[in-house]
Coordinates of C-alpha atoms in Angstrom, one line a residue:
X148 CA 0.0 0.0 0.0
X149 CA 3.1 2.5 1.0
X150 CA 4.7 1.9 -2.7
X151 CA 1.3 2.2 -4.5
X152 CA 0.9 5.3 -2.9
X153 CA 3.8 6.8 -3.5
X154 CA 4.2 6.2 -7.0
X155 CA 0.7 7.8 -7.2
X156 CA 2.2 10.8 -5.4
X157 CA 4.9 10.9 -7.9
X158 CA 3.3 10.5 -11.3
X159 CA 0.7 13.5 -9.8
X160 CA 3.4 15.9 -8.2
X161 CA 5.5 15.5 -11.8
X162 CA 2.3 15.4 -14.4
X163 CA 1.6 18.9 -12.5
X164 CA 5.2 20.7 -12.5
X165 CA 5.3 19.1 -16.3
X166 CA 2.0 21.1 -17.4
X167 CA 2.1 24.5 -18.9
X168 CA 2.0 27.5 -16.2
X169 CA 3.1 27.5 -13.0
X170 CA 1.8 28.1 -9.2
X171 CA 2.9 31.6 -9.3
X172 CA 2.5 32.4 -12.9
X173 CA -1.4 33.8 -12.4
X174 CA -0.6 36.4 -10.1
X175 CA -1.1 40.0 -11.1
X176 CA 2.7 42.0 -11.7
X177 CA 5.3 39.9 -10.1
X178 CA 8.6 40.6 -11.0
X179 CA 10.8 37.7 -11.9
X180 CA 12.7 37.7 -9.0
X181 CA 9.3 37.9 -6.4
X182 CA 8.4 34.6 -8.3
X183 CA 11.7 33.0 -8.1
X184 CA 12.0 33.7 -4.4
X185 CA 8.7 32.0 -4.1
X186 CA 9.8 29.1 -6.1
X187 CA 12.8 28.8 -3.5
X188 CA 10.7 29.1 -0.4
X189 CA 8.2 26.4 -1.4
X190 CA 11.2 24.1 -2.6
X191 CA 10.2 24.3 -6.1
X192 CA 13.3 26.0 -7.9
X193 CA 15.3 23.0 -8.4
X194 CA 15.3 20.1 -11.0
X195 CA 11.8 18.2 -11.2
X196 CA 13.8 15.1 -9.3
X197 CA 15.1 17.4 -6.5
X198 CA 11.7 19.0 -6.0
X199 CA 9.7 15.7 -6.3
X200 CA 12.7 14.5 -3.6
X201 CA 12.6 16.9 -1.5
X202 CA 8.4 16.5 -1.1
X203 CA 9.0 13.1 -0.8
X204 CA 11.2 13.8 2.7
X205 CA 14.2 12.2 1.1
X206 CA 16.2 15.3 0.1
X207 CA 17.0 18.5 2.9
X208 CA 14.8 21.2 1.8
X209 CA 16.1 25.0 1.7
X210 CA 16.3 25.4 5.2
X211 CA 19.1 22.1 5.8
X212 CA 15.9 19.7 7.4
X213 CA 14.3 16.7 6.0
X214 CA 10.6 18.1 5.9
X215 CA 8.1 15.8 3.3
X216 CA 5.8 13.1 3.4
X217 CA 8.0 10.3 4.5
X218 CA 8.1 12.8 8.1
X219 CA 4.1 13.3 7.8
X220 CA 4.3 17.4 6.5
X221 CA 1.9 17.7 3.8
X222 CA 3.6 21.3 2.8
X223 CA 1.7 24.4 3.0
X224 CA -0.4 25.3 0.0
X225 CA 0.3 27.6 -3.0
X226 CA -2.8 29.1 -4.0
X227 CA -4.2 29.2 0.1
X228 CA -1.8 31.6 1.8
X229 CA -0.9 30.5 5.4
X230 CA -3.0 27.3 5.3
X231 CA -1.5 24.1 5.1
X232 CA -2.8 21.2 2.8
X233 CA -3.1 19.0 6.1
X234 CA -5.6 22.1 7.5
X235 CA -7.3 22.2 4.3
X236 CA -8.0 18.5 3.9
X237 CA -9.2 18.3 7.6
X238 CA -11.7 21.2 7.3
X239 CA -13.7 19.6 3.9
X240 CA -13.0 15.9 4.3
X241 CA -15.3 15.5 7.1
X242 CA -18.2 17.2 5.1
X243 CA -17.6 15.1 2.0
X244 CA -17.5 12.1 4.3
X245 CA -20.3 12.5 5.9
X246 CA -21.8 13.0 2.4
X247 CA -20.6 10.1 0.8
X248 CA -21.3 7.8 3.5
X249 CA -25.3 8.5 3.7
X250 CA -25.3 8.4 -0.3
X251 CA -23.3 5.0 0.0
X252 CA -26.1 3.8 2.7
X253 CA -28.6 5.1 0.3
X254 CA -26.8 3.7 -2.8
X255 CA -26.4 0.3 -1.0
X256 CA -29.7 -0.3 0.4
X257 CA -32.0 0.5 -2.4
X258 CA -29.6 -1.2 -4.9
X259 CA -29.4 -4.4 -3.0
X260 CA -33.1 -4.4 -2.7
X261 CA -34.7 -3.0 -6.1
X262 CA -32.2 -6.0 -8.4
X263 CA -33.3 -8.4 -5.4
X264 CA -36.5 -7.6 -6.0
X265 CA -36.4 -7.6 -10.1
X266 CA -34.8 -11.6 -10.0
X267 CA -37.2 -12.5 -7.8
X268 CA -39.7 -11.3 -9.9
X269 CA -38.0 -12.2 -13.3
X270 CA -40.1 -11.3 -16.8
X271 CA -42.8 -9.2 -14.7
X272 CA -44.3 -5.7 -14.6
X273 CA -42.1 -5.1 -11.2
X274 CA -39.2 -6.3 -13.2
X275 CA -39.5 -4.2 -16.4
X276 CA -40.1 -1.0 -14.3
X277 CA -37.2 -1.4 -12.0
X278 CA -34.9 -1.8 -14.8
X279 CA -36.2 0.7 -16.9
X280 CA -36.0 3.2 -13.8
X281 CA -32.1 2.2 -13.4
X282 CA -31.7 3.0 -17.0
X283 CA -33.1 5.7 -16.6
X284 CA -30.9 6.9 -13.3
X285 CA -27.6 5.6 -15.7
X286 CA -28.5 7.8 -18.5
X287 CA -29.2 11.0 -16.6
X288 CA -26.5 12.8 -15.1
X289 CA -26.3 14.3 -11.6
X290 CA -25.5 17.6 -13.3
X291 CA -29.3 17.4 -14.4
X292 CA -30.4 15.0 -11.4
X293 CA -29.4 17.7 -9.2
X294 CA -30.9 20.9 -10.4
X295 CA -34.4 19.1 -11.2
X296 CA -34.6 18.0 -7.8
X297 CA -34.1 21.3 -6.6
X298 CA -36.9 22.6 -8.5
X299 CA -39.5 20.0 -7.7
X300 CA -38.4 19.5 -3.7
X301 CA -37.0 22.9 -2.7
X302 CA -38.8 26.0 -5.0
X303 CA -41.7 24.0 -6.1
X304 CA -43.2 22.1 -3.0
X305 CA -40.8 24.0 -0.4
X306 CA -39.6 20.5 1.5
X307 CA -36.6 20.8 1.6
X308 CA -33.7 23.6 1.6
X309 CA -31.9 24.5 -1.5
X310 CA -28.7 23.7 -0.9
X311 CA -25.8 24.9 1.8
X312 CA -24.6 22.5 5.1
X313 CA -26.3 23.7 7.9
X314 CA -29.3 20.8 8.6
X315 CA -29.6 17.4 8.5
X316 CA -32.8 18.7 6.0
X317 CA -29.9 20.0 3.5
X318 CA -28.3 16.5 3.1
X319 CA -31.5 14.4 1.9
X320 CA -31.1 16.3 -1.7
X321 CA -27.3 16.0 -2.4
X322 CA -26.9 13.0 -0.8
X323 CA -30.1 11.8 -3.2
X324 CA -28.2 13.4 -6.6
X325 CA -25.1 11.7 -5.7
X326 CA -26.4 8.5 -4.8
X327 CA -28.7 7.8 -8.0
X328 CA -26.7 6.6 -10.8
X329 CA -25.1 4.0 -8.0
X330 CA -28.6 2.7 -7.2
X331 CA -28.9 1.9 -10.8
X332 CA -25.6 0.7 -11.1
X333 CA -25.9 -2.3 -8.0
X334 CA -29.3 -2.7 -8.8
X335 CA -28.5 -4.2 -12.4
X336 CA -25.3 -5.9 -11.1
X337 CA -27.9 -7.8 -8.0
X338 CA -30.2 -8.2 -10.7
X339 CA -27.9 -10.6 -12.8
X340 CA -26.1 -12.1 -10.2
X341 CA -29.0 -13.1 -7.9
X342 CA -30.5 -14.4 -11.4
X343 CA -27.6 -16.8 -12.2
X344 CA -27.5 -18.3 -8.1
X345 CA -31.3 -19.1 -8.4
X346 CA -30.7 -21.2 -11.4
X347 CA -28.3 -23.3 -9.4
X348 CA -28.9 -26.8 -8.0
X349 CA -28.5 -26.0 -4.3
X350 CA -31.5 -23.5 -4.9
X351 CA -33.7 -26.3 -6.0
X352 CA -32.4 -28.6 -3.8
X353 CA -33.3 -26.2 -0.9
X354 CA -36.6 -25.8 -2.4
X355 CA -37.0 -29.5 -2.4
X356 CA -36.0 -29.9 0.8
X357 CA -39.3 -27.9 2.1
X358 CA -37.7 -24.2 2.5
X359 CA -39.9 -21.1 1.8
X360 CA -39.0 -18.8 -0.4
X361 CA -38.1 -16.2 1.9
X362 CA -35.9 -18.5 4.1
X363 CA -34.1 -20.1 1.3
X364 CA -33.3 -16.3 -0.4
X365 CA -31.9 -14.6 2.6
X366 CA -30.2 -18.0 4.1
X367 CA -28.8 -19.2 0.9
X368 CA -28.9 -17.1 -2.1
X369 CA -28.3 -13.3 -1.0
X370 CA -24.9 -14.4 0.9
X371 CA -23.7 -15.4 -3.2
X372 CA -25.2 -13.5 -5.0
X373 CA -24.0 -10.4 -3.2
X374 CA -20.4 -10.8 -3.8
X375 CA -20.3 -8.8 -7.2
X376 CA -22.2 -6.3 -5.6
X377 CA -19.2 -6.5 -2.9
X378 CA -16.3 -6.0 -4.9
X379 CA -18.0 -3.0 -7.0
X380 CA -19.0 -1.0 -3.4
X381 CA -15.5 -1.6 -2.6
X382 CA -14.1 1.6 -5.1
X383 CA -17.7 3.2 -4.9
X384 CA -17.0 3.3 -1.0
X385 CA -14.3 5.3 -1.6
X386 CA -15.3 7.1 -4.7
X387 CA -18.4 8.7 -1.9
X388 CA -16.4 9.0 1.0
X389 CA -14.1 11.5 -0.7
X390 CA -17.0 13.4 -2.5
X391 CA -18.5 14.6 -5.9
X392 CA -17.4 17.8 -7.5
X393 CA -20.1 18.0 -9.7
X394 CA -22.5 18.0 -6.5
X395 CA -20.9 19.5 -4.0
X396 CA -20.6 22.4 -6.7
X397 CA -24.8 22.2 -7.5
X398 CA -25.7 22.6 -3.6
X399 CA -22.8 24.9 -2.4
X400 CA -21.5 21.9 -0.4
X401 CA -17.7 23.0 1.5
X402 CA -16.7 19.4 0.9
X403 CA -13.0 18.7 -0.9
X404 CA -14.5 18.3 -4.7
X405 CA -13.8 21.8 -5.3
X406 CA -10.5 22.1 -4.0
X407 CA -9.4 18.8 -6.3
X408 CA -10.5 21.1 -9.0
X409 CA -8.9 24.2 -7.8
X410 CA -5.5 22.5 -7.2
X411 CA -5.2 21.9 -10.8
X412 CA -6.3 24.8 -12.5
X413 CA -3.5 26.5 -9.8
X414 CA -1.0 24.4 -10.5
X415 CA -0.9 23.5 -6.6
X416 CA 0.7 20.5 -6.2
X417 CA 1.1 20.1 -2.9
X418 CA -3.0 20.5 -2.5
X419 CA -3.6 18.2 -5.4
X420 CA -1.3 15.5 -4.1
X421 CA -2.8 15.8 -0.8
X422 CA -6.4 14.8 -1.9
X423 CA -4.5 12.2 -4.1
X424 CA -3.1 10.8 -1.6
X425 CA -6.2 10.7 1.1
X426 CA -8.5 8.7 -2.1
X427 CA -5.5 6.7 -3.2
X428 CA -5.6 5.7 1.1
X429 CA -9.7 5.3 1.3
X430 CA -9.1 3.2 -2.0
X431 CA -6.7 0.4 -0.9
X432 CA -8.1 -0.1 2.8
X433 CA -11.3 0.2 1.3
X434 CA -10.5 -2.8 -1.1
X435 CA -8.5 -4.6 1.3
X436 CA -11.3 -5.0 3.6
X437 CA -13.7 -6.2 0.3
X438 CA -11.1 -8.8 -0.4
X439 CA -11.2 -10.1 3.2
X440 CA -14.8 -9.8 3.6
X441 CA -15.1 -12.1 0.6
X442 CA -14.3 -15.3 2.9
X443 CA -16.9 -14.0 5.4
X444 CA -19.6 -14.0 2.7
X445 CA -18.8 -17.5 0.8
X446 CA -17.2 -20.1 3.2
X447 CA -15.4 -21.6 -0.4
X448 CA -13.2 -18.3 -0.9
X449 CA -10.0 -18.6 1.5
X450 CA -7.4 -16.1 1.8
X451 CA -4.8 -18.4 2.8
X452 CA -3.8 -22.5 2.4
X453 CA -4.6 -24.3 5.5

């Protein structure tokens, strides 16, 4: 996980010093040597290697210490005067956490339980409709999700508040946007999978044996059939957790999206790398604990030779 991450950290800290522009290029009537002062005191006026090094913590930095990631210092941000990226990321991470996770819940639940419901009742009305309304969450995007369920819920009927972060009332329509094309997404992948494990002989042999319907689907065939659905909320997990530009922007959410965006139009490295580094982190634990979660599930999978 340590060497996955840092060769993330690399290939973004040199893709952004290799783009056109620079952190200090945008401001307004600096004079060469203003710029290249601030190049020196942000440890950016050497080679590519020496500045990717000295990030790193494997090279002294201007002032003779080792200072980087290797020693925990995230480096303070270009573009934010006097704020570091580590105060940044702790002020918006929480909000787009908290976001993510009840879109995940949301995402999760009705996924599992809308394909559930369409195998179990294969070639039906309740079958065509579910599908068609996860094709229909697919194809729209939350850029249009979003604003149309602002119209209807917060100007039209006045439910709910337009947008901002100051009620648990003001999550239920960002958390709905950002969830919606996931619904679709698990409910198609449960739909197939539960599909193919009812066809299987220990299905019908638990049917044969005298088992309702109920007992035999939660007993038997949702602890199979849910491991593709497992392995695809692994990345989503973290895909939530760490937010979504698109609606964080829509409902004025102060989550990190923005700043992933911000970081690159400013040519902030250290900011961008930062939120790199805490999805690249959510990622891998995230998909760590799928994989071990697999033997949990299905008694068959092993993660080890006895």
């Amino acid at each position: 996980m340590i060497g996955v991450l840092l060769c993330v950290v690399a290939i973004t800290f040199v893709l952004v010093r290799l783009a056109p522009g620079g952190p200090f290029t945008s401001e307004r009537n600096l004079p060469p040597h203003i710029q290249e002062e601030l190049m020196k005191r942000f440890n950016l006026n050497g080679s590519l290697l020496e500045s990717l090094a000295t990030y790193v913590g494997v090279k002294r930095n201007a002032t003779g210490h080792y200072s980087g990631l290797l020693q925990g210092d995230f480096q303070p941000s270009t573009k934010y005067r006097g704020q570091s990226v580590r105060e940044l990321i702790a002020q918006t991470l929480p909000v787009s956490a908290t976001l993510g996770g009840i879109a995940f819940l949301i995402a999760t639940t009705l996924g599992v339980w809308l394909g559930a419901l369409a195998a179990m009742r294969h070639n039906t009305i309740v079958d065509t409709a579910s599908m068609f309304a996860a094709l229909a969450m697919i194809s729209i995007p939350t850029f249009v999700t979003g604003p149309l369920l602002v119209l209807v819920f917060a100007l039209w009927l006045r439910w709910l508040p337009v947008g901002g972060w100051d009620s648990v009332r003001s999550l239920l329509l960002p958390s709905i946007t950002l969830a919606g094309p996931y619904i679709a997404y698990i409910a198609r992948l449960m739909r197939s999978s539960m599909l193919e494990v009812l066809s299987q002989d220990f299905v019908r042999t638990a049917y044969a044996k005298g088992l309702t319907e109920r007992r035999t689907i939660y007993r038997h065939v949702l602890k199979v059939a849910i491991l593709p659905v497992v392995s695809f909320t692994g990345p989503l997990a973290a895909n939530l957790l760490t937010g979504s530009i698109v609606v964080e922007r829509i409902f004025n959410i102060p989550g990190m999206g923005p700043f992933f965006i911000n970081s690159m139009l400013n040519h902030d490295a250290f900011l961008l790398c930062g939120v790199v580094i805490v999805y690249c982190t959510l990622l891998v634990v995230i998909v760590l604990a799928t994989d071990i979660s697999y033997s949990l599930l299905d008694p068959r999978i092993r993660l080890y030779d006895e």
